Coordinates of C-alpha atoms and ligand atoms in Angstrom, one line a residue:
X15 CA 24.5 -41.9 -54.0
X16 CA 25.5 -39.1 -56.0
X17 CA 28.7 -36.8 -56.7
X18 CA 28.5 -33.2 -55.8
X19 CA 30.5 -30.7 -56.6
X20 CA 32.1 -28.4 -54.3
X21 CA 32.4 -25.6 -56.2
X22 CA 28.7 -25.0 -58.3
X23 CA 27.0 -27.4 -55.8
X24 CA 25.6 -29.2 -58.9
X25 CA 25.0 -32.8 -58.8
X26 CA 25.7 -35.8 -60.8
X27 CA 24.6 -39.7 -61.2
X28 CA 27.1 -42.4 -60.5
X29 CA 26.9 -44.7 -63.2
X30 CA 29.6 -43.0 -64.4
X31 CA 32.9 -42.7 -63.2
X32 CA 33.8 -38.8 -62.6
X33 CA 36.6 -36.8 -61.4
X34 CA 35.9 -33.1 -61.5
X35 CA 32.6 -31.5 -62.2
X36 CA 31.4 -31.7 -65.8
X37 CA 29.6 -27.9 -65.3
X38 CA 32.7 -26.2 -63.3
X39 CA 35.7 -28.5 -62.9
X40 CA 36.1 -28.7 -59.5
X41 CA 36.7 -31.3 -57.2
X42 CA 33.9 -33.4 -56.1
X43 CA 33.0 -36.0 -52.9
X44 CA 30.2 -38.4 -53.0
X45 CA 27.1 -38.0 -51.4
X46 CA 24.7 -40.4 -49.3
X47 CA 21.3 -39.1 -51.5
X48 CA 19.5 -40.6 -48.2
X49 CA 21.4 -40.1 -45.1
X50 CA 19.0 -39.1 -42.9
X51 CA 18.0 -42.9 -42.9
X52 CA 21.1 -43.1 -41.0
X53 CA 19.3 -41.3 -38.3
X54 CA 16.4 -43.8 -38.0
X55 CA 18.6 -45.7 -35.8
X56 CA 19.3 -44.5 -32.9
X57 CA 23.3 -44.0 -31.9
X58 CA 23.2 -46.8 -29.2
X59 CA 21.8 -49.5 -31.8
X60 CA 24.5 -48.4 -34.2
X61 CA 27.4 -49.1 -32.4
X62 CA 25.7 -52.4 -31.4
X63 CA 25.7 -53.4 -35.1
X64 CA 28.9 -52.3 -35.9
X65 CA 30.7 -54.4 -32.6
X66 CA 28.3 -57.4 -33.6
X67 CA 29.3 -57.1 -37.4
X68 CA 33.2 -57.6 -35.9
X69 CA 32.4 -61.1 -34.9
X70 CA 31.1 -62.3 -38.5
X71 CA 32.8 -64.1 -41.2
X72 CA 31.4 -62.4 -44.4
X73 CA 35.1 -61.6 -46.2
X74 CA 33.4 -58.4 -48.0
X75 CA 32.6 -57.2 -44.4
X76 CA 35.3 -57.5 -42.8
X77 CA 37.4 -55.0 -44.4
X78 CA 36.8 -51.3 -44.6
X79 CA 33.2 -52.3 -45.6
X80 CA 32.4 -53.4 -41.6
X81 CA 31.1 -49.1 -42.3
X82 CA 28.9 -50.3 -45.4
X83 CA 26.1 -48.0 -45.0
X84 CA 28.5 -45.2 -44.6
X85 CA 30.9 -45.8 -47.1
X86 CA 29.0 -47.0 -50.2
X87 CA 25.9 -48.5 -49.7
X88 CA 25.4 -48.4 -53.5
X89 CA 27.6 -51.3 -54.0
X90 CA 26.3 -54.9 -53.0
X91 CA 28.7 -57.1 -51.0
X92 CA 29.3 -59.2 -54.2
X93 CA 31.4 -56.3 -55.9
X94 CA 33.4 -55.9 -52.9
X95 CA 37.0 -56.0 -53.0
X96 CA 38.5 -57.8 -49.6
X97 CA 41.7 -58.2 -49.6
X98 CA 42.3 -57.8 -45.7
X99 CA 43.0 -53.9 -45.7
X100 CA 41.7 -51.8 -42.9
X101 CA 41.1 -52.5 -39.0
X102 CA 45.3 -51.7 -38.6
X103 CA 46.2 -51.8 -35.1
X104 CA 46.0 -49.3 -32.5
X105 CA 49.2 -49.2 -30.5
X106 CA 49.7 -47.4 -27.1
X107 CA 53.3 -45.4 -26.9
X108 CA 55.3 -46.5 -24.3
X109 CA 56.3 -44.2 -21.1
X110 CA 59.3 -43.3 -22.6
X111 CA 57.6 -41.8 -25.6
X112 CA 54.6 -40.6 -23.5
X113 CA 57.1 -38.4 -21.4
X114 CA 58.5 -37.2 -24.6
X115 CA 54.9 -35.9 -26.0
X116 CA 54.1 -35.1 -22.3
X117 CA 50.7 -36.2 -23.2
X118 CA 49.2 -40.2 -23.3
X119 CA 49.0 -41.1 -27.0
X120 CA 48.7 -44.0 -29.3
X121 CA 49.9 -45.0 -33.0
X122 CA 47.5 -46.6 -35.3
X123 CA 49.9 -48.6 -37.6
X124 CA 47.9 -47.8 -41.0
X125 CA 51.5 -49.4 -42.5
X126 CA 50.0 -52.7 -41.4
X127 CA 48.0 -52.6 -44.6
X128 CA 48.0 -54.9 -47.5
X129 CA 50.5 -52.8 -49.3
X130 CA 51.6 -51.2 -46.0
X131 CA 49.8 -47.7 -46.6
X132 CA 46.7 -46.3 -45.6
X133 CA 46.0 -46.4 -49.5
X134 CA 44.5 -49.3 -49.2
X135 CA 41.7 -48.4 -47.8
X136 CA 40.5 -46.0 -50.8
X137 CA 41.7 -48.4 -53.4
X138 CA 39.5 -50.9 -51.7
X139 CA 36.6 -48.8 -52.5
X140 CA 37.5 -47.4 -55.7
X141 CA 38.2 -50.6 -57.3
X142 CA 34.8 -52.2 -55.4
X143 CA 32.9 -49.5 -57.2
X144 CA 34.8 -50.6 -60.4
X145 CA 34.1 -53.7 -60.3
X146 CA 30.3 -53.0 -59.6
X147 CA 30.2 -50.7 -62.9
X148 CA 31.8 -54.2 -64.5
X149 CA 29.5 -56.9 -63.6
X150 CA 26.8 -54.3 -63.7
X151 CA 28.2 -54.0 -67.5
X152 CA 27.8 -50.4 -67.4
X153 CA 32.2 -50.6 -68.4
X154 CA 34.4 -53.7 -69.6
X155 CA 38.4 -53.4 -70.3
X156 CA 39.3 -50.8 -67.8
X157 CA 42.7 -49.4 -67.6
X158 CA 42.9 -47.9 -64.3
X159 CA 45.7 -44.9 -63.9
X160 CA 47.5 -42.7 -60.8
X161 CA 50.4 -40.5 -60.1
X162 CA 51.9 -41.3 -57.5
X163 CA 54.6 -40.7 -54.7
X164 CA 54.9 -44.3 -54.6
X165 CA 51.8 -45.6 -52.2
X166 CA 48.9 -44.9 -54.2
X167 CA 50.4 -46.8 -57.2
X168 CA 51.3 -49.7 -54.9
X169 CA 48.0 -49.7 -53.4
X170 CA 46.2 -49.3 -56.7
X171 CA 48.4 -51.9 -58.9
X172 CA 47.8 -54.4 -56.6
X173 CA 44.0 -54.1 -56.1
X174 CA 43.7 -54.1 -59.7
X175 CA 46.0 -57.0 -60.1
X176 CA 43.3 -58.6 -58.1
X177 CA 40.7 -57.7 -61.0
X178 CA 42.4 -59.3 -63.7
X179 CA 42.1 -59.4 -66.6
X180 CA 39.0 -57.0 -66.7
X181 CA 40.9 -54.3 -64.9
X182 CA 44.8 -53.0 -65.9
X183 CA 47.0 -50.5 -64.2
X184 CA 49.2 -48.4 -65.5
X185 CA 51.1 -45.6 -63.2
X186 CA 53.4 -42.7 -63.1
X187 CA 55.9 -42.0 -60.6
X188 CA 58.6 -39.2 -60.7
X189 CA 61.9 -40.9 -61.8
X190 CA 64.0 -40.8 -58.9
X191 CA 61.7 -39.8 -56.0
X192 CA 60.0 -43.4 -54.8
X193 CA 61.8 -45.6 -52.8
X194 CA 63.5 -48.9 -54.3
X195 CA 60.6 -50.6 -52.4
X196 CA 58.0 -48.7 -53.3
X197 CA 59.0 -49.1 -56.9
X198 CA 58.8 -52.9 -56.7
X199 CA 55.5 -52.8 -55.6
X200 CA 53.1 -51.6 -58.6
X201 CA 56.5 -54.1 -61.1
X202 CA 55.6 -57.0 -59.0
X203 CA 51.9 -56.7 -59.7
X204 CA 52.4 -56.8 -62.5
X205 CA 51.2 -52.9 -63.6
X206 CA 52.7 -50.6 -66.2
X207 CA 55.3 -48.2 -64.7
X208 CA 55.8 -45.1 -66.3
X209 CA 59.0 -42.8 -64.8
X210 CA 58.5 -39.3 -65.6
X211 CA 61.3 -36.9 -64.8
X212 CA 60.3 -33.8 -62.3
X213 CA 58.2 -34.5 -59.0
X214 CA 54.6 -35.8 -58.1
X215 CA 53.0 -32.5 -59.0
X216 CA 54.0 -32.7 -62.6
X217 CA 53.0 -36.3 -62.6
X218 CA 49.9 -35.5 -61.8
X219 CA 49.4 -33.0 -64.6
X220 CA 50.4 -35.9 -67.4
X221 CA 47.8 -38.3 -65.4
X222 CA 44.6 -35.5 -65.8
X223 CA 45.4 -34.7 -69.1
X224 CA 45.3 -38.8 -70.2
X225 CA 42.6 -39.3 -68.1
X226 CA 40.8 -36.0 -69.9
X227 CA 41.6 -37.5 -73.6
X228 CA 41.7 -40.8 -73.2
X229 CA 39.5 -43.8 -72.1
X230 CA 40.9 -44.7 -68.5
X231 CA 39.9 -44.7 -64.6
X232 CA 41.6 -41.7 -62.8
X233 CA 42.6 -43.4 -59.3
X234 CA 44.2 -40.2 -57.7
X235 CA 42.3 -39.0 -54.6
X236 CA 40.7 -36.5 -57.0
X237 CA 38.6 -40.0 -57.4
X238 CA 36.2 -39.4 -54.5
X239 CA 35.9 -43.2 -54.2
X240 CA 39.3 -43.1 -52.7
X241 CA 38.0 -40.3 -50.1
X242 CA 34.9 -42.3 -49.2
X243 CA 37.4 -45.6 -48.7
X244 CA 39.5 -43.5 -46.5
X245 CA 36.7 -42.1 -43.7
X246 CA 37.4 -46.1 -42.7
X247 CA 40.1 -44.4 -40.4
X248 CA 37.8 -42.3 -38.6
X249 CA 35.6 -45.0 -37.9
X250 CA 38.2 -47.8 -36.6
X251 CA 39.4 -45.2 -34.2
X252 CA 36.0 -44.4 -32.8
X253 CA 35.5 -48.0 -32.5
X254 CA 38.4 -48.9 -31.4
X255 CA 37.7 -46.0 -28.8
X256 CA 34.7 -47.3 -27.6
X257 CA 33.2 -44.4 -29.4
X258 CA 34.5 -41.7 -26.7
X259 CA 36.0 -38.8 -29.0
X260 CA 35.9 -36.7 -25.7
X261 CA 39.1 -34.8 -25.4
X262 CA 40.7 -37.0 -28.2
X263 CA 43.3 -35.6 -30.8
X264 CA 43.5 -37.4 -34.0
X265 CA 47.0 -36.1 -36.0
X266 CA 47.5 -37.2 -39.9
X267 CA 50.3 -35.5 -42.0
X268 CA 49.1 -34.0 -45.1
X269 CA 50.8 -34.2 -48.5
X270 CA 47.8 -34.2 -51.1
X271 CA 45.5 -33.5 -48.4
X272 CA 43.0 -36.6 -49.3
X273 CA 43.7 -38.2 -46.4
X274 CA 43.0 -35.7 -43.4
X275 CA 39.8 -34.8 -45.9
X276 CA 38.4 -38.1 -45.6
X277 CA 39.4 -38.1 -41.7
X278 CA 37.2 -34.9 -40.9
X279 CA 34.3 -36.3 -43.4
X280 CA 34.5 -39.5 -41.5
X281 CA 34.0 -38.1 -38.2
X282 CA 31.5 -35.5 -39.3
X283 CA 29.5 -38.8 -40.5
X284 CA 29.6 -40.5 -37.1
X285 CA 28.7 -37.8 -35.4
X286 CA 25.4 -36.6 -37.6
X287 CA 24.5 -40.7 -37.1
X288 CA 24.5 -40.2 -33.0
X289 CA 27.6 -42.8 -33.3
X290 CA 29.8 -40.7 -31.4
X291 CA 28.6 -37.7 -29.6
X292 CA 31.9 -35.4 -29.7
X293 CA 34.1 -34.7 -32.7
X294 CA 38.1 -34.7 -31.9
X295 CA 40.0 -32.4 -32.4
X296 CA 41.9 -32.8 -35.8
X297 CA 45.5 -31.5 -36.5
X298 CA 47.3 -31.7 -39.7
X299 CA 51.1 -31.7 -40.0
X300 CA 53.2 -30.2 -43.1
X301 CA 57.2 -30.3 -43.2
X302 CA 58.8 -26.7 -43.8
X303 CA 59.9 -28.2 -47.0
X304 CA 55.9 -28.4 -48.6
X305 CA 53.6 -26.9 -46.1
X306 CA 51.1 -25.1 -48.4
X307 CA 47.6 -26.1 -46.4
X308 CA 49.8 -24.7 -43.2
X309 CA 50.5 -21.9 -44.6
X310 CA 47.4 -20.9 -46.0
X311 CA 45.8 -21.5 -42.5
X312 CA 48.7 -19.2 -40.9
X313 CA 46.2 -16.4 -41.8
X314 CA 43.3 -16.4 -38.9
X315 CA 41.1 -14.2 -40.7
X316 CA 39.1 -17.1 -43.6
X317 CA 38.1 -13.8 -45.9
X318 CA 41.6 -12.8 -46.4
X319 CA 43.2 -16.5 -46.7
X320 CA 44.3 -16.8 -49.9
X321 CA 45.9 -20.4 -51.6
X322 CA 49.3 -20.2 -53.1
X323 CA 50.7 -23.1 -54.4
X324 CA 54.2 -23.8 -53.8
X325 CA 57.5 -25.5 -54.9
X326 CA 58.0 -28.3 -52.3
X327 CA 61.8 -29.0 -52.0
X328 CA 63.3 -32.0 -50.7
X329 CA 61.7 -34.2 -47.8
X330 CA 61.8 -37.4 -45.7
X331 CA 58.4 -37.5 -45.8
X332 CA 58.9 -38.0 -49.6
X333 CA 54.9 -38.9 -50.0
X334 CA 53.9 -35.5 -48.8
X335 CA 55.7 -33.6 -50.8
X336 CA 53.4 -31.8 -52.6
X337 CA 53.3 -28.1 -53.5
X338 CA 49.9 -27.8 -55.0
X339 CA 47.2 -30.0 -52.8
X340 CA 44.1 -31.1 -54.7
X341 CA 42.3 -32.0 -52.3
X342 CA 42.6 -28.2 -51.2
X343 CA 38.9 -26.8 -52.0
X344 CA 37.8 -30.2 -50.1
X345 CA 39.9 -29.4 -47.1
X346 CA 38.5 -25.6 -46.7
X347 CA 35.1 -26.8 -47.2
X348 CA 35.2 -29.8 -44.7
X349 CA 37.2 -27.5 -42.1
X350 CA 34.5 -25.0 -42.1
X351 CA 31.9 -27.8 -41.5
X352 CA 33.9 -29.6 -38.9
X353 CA 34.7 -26.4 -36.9
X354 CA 31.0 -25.0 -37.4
X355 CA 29.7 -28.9 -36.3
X356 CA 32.2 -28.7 -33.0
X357 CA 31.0 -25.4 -32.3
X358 CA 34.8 -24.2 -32.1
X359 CA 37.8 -24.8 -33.7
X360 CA 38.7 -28.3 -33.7
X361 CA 40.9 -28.2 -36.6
X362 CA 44.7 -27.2 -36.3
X363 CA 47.7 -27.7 -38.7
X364 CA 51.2 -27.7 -37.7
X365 CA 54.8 -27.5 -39.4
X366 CA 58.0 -29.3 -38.5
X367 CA 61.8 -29.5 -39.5
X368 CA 62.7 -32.2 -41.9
X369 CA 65.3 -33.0 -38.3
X370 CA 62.1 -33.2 -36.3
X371 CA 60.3 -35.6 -38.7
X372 CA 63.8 -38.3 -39.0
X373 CA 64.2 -37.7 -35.3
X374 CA 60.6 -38.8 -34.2
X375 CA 60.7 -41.5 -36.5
X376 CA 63.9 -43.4 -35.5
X377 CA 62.9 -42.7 -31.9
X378 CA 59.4 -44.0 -32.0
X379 CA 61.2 -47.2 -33.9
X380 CA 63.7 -47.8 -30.9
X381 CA 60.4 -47.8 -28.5
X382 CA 58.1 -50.9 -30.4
X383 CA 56.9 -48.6 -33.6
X384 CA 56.7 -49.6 -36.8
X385 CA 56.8 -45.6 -38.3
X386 CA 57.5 -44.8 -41.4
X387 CA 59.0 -40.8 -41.8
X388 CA 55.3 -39.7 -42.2
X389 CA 54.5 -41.4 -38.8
X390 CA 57.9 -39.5 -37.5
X391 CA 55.9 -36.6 -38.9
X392 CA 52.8 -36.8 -36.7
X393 CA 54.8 -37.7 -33.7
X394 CA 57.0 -34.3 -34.2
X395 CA 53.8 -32.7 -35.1
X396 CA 51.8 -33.9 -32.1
X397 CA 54.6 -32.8 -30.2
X398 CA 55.1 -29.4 -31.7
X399 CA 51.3 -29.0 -30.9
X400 CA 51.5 -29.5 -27.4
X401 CA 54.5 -26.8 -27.5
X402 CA 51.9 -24.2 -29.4
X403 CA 49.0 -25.4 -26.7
X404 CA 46.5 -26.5 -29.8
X405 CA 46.8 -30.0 -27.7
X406 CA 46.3 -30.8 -23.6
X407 CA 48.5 -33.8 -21.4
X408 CA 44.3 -33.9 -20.7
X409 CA 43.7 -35.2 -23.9
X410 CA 44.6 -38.5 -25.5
X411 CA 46.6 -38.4 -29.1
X412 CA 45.9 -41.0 -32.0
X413 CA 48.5 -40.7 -34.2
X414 CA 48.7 -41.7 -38.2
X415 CA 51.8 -43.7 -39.1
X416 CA 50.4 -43.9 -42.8
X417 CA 52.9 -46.5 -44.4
X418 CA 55.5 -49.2 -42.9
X419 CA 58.9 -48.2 -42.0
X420 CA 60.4 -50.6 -43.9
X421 CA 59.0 -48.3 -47.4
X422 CA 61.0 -46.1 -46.3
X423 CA 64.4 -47.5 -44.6
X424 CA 66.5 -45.5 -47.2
X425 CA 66.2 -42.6 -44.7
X426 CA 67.3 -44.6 -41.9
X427 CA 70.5 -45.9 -43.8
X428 CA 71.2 -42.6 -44.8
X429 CA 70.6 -41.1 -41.3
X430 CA 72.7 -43.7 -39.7
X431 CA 75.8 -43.7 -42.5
X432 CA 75.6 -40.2 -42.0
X433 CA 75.1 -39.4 -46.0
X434 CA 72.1 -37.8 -45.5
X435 CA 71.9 -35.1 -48.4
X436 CA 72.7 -31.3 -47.9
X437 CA 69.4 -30.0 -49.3
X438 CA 67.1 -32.0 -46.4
X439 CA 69.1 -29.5 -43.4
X440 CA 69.3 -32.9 -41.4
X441 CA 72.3 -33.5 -38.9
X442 CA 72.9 -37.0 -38.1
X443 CA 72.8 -37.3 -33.9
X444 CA 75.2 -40.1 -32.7
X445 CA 73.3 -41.4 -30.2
X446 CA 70.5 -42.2 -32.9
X447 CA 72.2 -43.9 -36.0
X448 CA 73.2 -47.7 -35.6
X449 CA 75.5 -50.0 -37.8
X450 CA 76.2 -54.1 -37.8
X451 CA 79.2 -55.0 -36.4
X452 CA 81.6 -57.4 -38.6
X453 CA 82.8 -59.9 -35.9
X454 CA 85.5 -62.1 -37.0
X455 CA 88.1 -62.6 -34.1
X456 CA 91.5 -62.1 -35.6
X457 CA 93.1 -65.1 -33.6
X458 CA 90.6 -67.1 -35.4
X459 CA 92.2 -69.0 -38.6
X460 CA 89.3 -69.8 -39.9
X461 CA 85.8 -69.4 -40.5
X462 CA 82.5 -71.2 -41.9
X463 CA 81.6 -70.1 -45.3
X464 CA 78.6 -71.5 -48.0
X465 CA 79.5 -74.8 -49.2
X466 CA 82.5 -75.4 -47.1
X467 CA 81.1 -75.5 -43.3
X468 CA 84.0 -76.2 -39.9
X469 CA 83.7 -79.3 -38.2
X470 CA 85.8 -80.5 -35.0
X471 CA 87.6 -78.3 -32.9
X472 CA 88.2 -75.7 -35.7
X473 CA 83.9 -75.1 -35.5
X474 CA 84.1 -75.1 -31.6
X475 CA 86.8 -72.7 -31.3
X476 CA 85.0 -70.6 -34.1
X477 CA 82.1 -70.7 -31.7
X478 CA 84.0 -69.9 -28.8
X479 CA 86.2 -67.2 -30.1
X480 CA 82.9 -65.8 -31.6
X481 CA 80.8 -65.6 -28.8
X482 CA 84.1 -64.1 -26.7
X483 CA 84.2 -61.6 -28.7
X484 CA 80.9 -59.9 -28.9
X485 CA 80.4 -60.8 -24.6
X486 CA 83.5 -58.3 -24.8
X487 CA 81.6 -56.1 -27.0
X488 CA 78.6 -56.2 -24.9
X489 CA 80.6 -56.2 -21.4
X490 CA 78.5 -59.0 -20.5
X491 CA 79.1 -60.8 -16.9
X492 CA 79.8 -64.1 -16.7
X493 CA 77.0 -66.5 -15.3
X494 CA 77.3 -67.9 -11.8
X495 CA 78.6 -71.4 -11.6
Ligands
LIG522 C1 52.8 -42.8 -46.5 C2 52.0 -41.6 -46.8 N1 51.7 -40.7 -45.9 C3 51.0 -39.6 -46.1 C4 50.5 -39.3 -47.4 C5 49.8 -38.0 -47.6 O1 48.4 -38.2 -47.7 P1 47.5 -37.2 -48.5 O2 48.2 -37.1 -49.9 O3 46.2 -37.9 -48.6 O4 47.5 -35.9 -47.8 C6 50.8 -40.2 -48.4 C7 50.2 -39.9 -49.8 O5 50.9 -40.2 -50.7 C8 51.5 -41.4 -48.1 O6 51.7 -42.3 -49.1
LIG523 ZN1 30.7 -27.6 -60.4

């Protein structure tokens, strides 16, 4: 394997760990040196080994790395990091929610992972290839740093937790803009938490100019481990697919835009393999509030697009709120490929409200989802698609819910007590927000509390009074006699 760079196409050795081109300083992905290896099997005996590999019990196999050839061959099965990430569920929508994307689609619950994000799966194989550079003793004492929106440092705190003591974290979130949850993550491993005031874009900054002075592993996506851990998505869905990508529609939301590059590069893989003989189509979904990768493909003619950075403002979709994508030079350069590859466009992006996003979310939670607000994101993005005819009710949606609702249930509580802040534009809707109910019946004179519990008839007629008065509640019948 080797890193290439997408901007002088210059190539470099991976014994050591490298973020941006040495020559150039732009962003780089890493390269299978002999891929076309991957084409002395045929497409047919592929997929065999990949649904026979399902059934074995090798615990660095069983992970992301079920894709070892096409993730990082380089690294032998005894560096591999397992800690059950990857192979997240895919979850038909109900009818309810089908008739409201007037299309058939599924969720593939990516919150389901270890630190319940898709992160995982990168970590996984940014911190396998650490810990091949350390028993290889090509590095010792590693001290492993991100910016973050809150996932990546959860994901990456506790996979180097797991690499203890040879591998520390240390991470840096913008004071004020993670969740409480997300905060306790990278604490209860046990990393170094840095709070820096301003948002994830200035974060970011501090993190590239340590990791350009200092001794320390950069484990932002600008990492192109991360990327290559990430393709695993592409190739659970096609699996999980039975490798038909005919008139499939795979929808991610985009914040630093690692995520939907590691999609398309995943795909491209599988296809240039014989694994799956069409591409889906891809569509990417920014809120109005940070939609710079929308808006730089608003322009249909690619000589006169132009990138322009921009200041995100407030959103639900607090992990994608990011102005200034780097993964930008890898998206143009994988859309182009994809597109070319497909023959046609196969790559859209769409933009939705910050009401859209809460919306989709709390409604695809009151029909068996687990979304978190990015996952309301694609569903109000596969939606809005559909309205703008980029998507077909012919075709079959698989949508990203990247992270686990409960991450972000701040947004729910603020939805729901109606204190949702001015500068998101979202208006509560009754029929959407949801609140306990304090039951204690006032003819009741008392009640059970810790350490001093009813007995007799003052417990039974707590019961019965109780149970009255939430049958009332509920208008419930009475059962037949
Ligand atoms: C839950 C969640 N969804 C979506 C994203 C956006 O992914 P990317 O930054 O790779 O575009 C992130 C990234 O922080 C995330 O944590
Ligand atoms: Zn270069």
């Amino acid at each position: 394997m080797s890193y290439h760079c997408l901007g002088c196409s210059e190539t470099f050795g991976i014994e050591q760990l490298l973020y941006t081109c040495p020559a150039c300083g732009e962003v780089l992905l890493l390269q299978d040196l002999e891929k076309n290896r991957l084409k002395g099997l045929s497409g047919e005996t592929w997929r065999d080994i990949l649904d026979y590999r399902r059934m074995l019990k090798i615990p660095a196999l069983k992970g992301i790395y079920r894709f070892h050839e096409f993730i990082g061959p380089v690294i032998p099965l005894d560096a591999i990091v397992y800690l059950g990430e990857g192979h997240t569920p895919i979850v038909e929508a109900n009818a309810t929610l089908q008739e409201a994307a007037g299309m058939r689609f599924f969720y593939k619950n990516d919150g389901q992972n270890p630190s319940a994000s898709f992160k995982d799966r990168g970590m996984a194989s940014a911190l396998s290839y650490i810990h091949y550079l350390v028993k290889s003793g090509r590095v010792e004492n590693i001290l492993a740093v991100c910016a973050s929106t809150g996932d990546t440092s959860a994901a990456a705190a506790l996979y180097a937790s797991y690499l203890q003591p040879s591998v520390k974290s240390a991470v840096l979130l913008p004071h004020g803009k993670v969740t409480p949850q997300q905060l306790s993550q990278p604490l209860g491993s046990g990393a170094s938490v840095f709070e820096i005031p301003g948002l994830f874009d200035d974060c970011m900054k501090v993190v590239e100019a340590l990791s350009e002075k200092y001794n320390v592993a950069l484990l932002n996506s600008k990492n192109a481990w991360r990327i290559l851990g990430q393709e695993s998505y592409s190739y659970e869905v096609a699996q999980d697919l039975e490798y038909e990508m005919k008139n499939k529609v795979v929808v991610v939301p985009i914040g630093n835009a690692g995520n939907i590059t590691a999609v398309m590069a995943g795909f491209l893989k599988f296809f240039e393999a014989g694994i799956i003989t069409d591409l889906p189509k891809i569509v990417g979904v920014q809120s109005e509030h940070a939609n710079p990768v929308y808006s730089y493909y608003l322009e249909p003619d690619a000589k006169k697009r132009r990138f322009e950075p921009m200041t995100a403002k407030p959103s639900v979709a607090q992990a994608a709120m990011i102005g200034n994508p780097v993964s930008m030079p890898r998206v143009i350069s994988l859309v182009n490929q994809y597109n070319q590859r497909a023959g046609k466009q196969m790559v859209f992006f769409t933009c939705v409200t910050e009401q859209e996003i809460m919306d989709c979310q709390l409604v695809a939670n009151r029909n068996g989802h687990i979304a978190c607000t990015h996952g309301g994101e694609t569903l109000a993005g596969l939606i809005r698609a559909r309205k703008e005819g980029l998507v077909h009710s012919d075709e079959t949606a698989i949508i990203d819910s990247t992270a686990h609702a409960l991450k972000f249930s701040g947004f729910q509580e603020m939805y729901f007590e109606d204190r949702m802040p001015a500068e998101y534009g979202i208006t509560p809707k009754k029929e959407l927000q949801n609140a306990p109910v304090f039951m204690r019946p006032e003819g009741l004179k008392e009640v059970p509390a810790p350490g001093a519990p009813l007995s007799g008839e003052a417990f039974r007629e707590f019961v019965r009074q109780t149970a009255d008065a939430i049958a009332e509640k509920l208008t419930l019948s009475l059962r037949e006699k």
